[in-house]
Tab-separated table of C-alpha atoms in Angstrom:
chain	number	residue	atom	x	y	z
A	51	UNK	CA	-7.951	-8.245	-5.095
A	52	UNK	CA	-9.141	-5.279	-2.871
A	53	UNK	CA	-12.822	-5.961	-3.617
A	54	UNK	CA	-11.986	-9.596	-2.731
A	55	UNK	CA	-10.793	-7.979	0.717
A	56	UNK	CA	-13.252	-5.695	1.475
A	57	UNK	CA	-16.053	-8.071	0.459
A	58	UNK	CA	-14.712	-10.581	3.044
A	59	UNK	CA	-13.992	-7.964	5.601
A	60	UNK	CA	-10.883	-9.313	6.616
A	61	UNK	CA	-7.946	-6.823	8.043
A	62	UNK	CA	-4.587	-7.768	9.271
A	63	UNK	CA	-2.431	-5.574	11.460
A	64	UNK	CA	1.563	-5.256	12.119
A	65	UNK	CA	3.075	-3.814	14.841
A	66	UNK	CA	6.408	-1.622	14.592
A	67	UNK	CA	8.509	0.961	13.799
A	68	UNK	CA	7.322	2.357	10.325
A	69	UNK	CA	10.260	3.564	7.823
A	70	UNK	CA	9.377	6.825	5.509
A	71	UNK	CA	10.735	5.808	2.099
A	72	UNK	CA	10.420	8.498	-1.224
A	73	UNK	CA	11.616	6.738	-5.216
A	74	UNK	CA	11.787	9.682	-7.572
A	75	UNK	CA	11.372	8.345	-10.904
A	76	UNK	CA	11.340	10.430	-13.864
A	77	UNK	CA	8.456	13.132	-13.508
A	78	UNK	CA	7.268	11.905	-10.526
A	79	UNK	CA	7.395	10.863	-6.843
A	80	UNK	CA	6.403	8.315	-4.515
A	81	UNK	CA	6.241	7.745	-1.001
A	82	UNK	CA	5.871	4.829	1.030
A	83	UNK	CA	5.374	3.440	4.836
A	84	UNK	CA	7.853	0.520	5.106
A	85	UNK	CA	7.301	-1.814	8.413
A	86	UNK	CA	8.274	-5.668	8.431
A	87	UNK	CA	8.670	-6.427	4.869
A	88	UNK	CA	5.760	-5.173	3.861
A	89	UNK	CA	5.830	-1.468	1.787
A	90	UNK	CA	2.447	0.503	1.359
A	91	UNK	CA	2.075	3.824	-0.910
A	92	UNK	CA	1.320	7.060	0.936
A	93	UNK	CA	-0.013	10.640	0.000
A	94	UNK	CA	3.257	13.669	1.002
A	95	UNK	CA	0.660	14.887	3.664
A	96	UNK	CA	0.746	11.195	4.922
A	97	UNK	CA	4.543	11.265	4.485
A	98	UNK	CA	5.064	13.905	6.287
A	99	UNK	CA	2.157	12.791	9.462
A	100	UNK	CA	4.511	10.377	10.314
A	101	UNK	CA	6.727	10.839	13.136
A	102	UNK	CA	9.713	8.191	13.072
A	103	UNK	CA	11.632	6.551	15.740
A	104	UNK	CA	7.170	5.519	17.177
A	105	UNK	CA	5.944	2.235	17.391
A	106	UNK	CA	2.904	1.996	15.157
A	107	UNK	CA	-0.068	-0.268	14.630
A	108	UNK	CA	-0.664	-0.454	10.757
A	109	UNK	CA	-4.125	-2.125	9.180
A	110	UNK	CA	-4.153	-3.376	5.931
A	111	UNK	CA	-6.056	-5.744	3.742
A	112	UNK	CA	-4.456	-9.438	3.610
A	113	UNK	CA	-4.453	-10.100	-0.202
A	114	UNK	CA	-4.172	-6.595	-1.779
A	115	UNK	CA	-1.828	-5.091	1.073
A	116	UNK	CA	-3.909	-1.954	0.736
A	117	UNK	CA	-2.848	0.373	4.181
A	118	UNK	CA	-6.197	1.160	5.745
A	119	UNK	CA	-5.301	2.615	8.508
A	120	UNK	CA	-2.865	3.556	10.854
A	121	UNK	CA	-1.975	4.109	14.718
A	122	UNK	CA	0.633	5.191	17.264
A	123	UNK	CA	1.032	2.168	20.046
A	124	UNK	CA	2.778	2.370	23.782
């Protein structure tokens, strides 16, 4: 599905307060941007970039809902 997106060129944005979430599973662990339903998977040095309680212009690819980018707004 990403190739799909990136072949068509299409990106849609959200704009809003962005949640940092972690799940811990096992032997490993995973953290995510969460902003209006939608939850994208994040590297720690992303995790940690993120400054809460910001509104925030997030990019990401329509079908996949790959995050490709990222901005403070306001």
């Amino acid at each position: 599905r990403i190739a799909a997106d990136l072949q068509a060129g299409k990106v849609s944005a959200v704009e809003g307060y962005v949640h940092k979430t972690v799940s811990r599973r096992r032997r490993s662990t995973h953290y995510y941007y969460r902003i209006e339903g939608l939850r994208f998977l994040v590297s720690y040095p992303a995790y940690n970039a993120l400054v809460e309680g910001i509104p925030y212009r997030v990019y990401y690819t329509p079908r996949s809902k790959q995050m490709v980018a990222i901005e403070p707004i306001g």
